[in-house]
mmCIF file of C-alpha atoms in Angstrom:
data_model
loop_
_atom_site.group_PDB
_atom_site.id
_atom_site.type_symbol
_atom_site.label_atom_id
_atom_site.label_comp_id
_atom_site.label_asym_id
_atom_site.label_seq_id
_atom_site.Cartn_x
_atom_site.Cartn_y
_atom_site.Cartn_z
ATOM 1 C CA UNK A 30 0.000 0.000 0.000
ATOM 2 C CA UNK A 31 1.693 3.192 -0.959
ATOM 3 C CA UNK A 32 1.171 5.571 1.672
ATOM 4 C CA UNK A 33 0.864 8.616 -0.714
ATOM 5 C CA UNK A 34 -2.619 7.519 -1.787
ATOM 6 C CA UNK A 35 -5.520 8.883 0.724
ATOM 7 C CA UNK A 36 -7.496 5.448 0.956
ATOM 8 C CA UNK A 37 -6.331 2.597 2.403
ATOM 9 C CA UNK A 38 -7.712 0.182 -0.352
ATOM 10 C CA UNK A 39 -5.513 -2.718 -1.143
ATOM 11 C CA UNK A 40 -4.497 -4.071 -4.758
ATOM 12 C CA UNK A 41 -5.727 -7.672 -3.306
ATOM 13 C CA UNK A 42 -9.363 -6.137 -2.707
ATOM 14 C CA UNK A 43 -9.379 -5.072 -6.552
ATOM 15 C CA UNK A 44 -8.229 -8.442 -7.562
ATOM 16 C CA UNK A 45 -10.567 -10.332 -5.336
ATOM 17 C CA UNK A 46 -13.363 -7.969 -6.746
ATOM 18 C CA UNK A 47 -12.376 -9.073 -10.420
ATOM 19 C CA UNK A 48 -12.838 -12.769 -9.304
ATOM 20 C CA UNK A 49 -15.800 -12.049 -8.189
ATOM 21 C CA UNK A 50 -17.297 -10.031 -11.497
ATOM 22 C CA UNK A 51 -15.568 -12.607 -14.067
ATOM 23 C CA UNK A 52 -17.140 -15.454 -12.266
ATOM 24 C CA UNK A 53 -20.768 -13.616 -12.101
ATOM 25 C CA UNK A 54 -20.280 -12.498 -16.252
ATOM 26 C CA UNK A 55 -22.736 -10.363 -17.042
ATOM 27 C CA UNK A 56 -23.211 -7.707 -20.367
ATOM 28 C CA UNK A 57 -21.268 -4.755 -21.330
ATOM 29 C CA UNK A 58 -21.740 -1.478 -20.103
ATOM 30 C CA UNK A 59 -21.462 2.036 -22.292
ATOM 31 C CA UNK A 60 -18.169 1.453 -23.881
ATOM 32 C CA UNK A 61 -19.230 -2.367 -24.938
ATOM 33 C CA UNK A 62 -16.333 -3.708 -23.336
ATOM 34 C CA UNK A 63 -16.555 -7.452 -22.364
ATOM 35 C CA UNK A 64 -15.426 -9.526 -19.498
ATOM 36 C CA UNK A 65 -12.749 -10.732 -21.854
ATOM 37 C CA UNK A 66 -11.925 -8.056 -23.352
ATOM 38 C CA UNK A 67 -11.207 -6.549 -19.516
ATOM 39 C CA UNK A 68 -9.285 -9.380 -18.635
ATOM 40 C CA UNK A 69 -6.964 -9.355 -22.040
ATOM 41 C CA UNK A 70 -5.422 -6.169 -20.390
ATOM 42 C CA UNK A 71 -6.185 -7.749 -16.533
ATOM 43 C CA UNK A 72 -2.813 -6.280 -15.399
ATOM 44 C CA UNK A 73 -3.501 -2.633 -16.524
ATOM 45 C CA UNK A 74 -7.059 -2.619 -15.737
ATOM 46 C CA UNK A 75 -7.024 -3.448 -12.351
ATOM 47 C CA UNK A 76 -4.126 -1.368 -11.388
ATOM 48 C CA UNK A 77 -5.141 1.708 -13.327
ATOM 49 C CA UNK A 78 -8.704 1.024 -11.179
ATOM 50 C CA UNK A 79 -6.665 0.788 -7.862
ATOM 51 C CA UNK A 80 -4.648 3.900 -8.285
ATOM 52 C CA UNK A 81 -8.403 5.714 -9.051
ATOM 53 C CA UNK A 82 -10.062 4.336 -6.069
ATOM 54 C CA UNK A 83 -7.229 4.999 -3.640
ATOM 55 C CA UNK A 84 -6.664 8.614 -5.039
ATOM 56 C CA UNK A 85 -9.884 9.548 -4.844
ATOM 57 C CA UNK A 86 -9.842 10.312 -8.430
ATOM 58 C CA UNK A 87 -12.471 7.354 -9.359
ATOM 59 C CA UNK A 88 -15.574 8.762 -11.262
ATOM 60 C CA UNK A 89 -18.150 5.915 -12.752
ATOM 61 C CA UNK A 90 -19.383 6.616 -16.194
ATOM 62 C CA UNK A 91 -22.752 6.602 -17.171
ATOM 63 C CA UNK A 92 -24.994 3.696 -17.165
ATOM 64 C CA UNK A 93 -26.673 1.887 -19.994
ATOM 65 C CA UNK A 94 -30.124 1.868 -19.311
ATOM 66 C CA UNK A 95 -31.574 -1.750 -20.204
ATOM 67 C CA UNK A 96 -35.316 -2.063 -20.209
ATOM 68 C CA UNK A 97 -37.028 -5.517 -20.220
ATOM 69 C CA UNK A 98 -40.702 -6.531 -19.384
ATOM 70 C CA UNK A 99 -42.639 -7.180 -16.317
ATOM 71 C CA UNK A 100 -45.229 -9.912 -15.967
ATOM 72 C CA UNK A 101 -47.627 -6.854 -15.477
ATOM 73 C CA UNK A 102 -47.090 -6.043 -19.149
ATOM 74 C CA UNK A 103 -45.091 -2.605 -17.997
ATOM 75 C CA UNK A 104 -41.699 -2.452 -18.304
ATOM 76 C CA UNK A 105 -38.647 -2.634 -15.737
ATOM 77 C CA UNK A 106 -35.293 -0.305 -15.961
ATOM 78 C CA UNK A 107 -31.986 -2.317 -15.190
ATOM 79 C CA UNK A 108 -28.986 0.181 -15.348
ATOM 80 C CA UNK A 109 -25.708 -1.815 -16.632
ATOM 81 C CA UNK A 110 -22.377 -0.672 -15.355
ATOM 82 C CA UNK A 111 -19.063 -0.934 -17.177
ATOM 83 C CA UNK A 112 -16.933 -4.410 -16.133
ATOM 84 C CA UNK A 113 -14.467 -2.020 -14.877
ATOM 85 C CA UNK A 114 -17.417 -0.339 -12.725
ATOM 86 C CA UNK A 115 -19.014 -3.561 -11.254
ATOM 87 C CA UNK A 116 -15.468 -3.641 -10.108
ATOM 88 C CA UNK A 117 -15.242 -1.130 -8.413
ATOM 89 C CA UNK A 118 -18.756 -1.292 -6.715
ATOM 90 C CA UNK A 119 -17.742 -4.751 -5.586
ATOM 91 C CA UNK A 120 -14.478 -3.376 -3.975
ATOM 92 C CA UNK A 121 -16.760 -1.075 -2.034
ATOM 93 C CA UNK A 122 -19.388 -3.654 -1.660
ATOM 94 C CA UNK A 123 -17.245 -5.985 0.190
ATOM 95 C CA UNK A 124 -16.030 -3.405 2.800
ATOM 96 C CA UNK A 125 -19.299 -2.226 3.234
ATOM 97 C CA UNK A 126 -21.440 -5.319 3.348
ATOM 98 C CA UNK A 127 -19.029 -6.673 6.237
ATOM 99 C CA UNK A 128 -20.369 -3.418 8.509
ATOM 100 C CA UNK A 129 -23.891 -3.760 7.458
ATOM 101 C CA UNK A 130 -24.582 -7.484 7.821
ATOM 102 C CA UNK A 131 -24.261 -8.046 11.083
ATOM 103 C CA UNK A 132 -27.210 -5.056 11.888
ATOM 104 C CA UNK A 133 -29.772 -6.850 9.045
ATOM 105 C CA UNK A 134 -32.966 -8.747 10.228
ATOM 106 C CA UNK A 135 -32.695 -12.494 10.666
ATOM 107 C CA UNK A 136 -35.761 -12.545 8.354
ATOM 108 C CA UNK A 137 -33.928 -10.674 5.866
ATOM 109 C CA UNK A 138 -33.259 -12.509 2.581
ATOM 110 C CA UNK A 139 -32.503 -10.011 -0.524
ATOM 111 C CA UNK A 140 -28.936 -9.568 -1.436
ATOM 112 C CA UNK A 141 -27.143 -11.494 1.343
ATOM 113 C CA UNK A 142 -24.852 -14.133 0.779
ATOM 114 C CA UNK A 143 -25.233 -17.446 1.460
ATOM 115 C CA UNK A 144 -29.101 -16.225 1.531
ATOM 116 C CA UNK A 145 -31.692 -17.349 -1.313
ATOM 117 C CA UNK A 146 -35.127 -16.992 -2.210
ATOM 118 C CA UNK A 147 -35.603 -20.792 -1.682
ATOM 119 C CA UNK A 148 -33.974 -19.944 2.026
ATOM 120 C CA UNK A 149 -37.290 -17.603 2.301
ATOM 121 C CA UNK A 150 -39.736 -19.987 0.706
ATOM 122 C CA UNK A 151 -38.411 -22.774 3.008
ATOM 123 C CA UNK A 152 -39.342 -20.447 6.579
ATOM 124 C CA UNK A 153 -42.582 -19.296 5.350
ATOM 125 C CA UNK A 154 -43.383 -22.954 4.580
ATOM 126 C CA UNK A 155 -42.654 -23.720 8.019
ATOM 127 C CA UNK A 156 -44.549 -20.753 9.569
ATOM 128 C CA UNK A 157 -47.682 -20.901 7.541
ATOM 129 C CA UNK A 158 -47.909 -23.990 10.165
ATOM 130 C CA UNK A 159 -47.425 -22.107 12.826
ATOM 131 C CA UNK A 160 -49.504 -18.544 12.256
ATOM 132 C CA UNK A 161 -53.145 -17.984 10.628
ATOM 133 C CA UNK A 162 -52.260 -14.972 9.293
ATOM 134 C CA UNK A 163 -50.278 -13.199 7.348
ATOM 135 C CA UNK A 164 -49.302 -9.221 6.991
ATOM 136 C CA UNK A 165 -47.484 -8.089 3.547
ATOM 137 C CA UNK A 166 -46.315 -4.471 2.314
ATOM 138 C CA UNK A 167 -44.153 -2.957 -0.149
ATOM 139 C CA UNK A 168 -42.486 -0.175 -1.293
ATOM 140 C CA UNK A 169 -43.529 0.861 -4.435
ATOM 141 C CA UNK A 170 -40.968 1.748 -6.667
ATOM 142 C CA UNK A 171 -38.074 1.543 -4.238
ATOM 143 C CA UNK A 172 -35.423 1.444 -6.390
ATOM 144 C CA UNK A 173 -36.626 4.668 -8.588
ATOM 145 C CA UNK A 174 -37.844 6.539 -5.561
ATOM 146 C CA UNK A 175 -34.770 6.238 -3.501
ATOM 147 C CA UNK A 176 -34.272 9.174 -1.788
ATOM 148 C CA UNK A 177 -29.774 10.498 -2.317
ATOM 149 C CA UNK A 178 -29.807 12.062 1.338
ATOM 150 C CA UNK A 179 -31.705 9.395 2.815
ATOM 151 C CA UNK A 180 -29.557 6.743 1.611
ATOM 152 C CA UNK A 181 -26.396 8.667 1.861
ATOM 153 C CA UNK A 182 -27.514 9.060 5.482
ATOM 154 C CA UNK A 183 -27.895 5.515 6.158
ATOM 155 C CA UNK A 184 -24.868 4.705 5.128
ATOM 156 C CA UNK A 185 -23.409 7.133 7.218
ATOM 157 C CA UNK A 186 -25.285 5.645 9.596
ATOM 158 C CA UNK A 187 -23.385 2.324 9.444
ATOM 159 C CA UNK A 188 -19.943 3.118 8.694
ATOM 160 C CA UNK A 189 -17.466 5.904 9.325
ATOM 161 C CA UNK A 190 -15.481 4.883 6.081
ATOM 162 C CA UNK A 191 -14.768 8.301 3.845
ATOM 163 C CA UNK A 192 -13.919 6.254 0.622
ATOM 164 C CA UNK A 193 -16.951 4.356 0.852
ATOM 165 C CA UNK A 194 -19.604 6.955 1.682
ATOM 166 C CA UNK A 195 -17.685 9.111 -1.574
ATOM 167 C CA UNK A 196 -18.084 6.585 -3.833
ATOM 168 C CA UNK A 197 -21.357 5.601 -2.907
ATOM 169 C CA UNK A 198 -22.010 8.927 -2.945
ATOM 170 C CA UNK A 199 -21.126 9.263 -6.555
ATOM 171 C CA UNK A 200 -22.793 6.077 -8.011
ATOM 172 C CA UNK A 201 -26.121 7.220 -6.856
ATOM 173 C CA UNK A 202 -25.196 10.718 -9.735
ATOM 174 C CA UNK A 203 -23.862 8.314 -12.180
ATOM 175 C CA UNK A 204 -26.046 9.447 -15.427
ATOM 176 C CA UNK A 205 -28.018 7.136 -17.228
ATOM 177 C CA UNK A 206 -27.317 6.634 -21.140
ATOM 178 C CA UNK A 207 -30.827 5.227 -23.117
ATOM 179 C CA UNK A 208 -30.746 2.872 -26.197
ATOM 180 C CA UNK A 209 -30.900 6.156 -28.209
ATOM 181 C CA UNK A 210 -28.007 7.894 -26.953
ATOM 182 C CA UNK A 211 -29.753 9.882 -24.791
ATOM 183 C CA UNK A 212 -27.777 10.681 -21.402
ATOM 184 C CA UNK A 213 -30.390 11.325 -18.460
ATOM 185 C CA UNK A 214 -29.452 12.866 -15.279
ATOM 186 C CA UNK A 215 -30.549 11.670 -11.756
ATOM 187 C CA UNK A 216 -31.344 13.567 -8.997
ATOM 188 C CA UNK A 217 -33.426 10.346 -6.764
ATOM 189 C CA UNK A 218 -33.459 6.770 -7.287
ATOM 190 C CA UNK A 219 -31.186 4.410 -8.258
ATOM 191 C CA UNK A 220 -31.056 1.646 -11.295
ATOM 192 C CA UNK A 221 -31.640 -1.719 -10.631
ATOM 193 C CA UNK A 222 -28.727 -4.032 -11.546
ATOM 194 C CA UNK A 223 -25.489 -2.646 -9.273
ATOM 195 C CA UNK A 224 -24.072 -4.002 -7.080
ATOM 196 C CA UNK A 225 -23.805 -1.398 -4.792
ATOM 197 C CA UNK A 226 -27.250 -0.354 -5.456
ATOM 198 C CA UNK A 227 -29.024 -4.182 -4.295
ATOM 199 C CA UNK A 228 -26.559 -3.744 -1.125
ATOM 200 C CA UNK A 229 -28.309 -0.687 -0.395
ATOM 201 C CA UNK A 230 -31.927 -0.960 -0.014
ATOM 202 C CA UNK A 231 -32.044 -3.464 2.672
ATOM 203 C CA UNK A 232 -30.243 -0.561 4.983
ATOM 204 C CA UNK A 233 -32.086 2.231 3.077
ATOM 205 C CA UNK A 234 -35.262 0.333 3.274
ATOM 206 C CA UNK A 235 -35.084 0.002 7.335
ATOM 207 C CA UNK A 236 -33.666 3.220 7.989
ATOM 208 C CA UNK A 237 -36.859 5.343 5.479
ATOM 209 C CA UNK A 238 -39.530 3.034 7.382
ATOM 210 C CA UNK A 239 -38.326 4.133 10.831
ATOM 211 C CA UNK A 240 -37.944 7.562 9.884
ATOM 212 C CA UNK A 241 -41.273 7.353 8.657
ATOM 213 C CA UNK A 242 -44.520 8.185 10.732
ATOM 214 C CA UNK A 243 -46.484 5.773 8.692
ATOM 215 C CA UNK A 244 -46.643 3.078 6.668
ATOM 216 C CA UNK A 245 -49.342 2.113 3.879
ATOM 217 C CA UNK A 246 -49.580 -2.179 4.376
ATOM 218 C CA UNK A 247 -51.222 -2.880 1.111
ATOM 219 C CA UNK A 248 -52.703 -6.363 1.560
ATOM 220 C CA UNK A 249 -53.461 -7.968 4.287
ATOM 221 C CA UNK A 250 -55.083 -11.456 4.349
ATOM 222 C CA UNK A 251 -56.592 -13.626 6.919
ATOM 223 C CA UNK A 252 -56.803 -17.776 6.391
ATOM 224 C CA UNK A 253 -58.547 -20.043 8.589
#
């Protein structure tokens, strides 16, 4: 670690990141680079990404907006980040998900490793035994209402760690860039399909609904 740079983020944390992103694939981002095409210049790459990261000097480009169909008919937004990107959110992913986990719910399922849906399905199996009824709620449109100083604040909340609330920080402004070329700029919510972005809402989800003075439960149902 060269003790010129301002963060503390090592050139193994990078690499491990890259394991992680090759080994999850995944489509091109803005400048339709591949995962091979990355890792033909692996050496440069990463260490051109370390040097930004732990200089501060680490901007993400714009997404690439991606939209596919719901079963509703309507269609869903994913926002695609650069291979280079998705390594960098992991980077910060990793150091931040190891300060968040411990505070999630033991009911909480979404984006947690070594947690599936199946895991979820396989509790509420066993509890439908146990209860005769059942509450449910959601937030509507959580990922493209996300409030920036809400979610900035819980992640202040649950770490003291400059680098990560910066970058975080600047993901959530990343532009997005349409099918047509159009860039779009984004003052609330935040694309589904970062990483950094899933890692989010469970903290940002649990920190808006106790700030909140109410909340709307949309369905409830009673069985006998």
């Amino acid at each position: 670690m060269s003790r010129a740079k301002p963060f503390e983020i090592s050139k193994r944390a990078v690499f491990d990141a890259w394991c992680q992103v090759r080994a999850n694939r995944g489509a091109h981002g803005i400048d339709e680079q591949t995962i091979q095409e990355f890792e033909g210049r692996l050496k440069d790459n990463l260490y051109k990404l370390w040097n930004r990261l732990s200089s501060g000097s680490y901007f993400p480009p714009a997404i690439r907006a991606v939209e596919i169909p719901k079963r509703d008919g309507k269609m869903r937004q994913l926002g695609i980040p650069t291979v280079s990107d998705r390594v960098a959110q992991t980077v910060v992913r990793n150091h931040f998900e190891k300060q968040v986990e411990p505070h999630f719910h033991p009911d909480s399922y979404a984006y947690r490793r070594g947690r599936s849906t199946l895991d979820a399905i396989r509790v509420t199996r066993k509890r439908c035994w146990q209860y005769d009824w059942v509450l449910e709620f959601d937030i509507k449109g959580a990922f493209d209402n996300i409030d920036h100083s809400l979610m900035l604040k819980a992640v202040r909340h649950h770490t003291d760690c400059r680098w990560t609330v910066l970058y975080v920080e600047r993901w959530l402004k990343a532009p997005l860039k349409k099918a047509d070329g159009e860039i779009v700029e984004r003052t609330q919510g935040t694309p589904q399909g970062g990483l950094c972005k899933a890692l989010h809402k469970p903290p940002y989800a649990k920190f808006t609904i106790m700030q909140s003075k109410s909340l709307m439960v949309q369905n409830i149902s009673t069985s006998t």
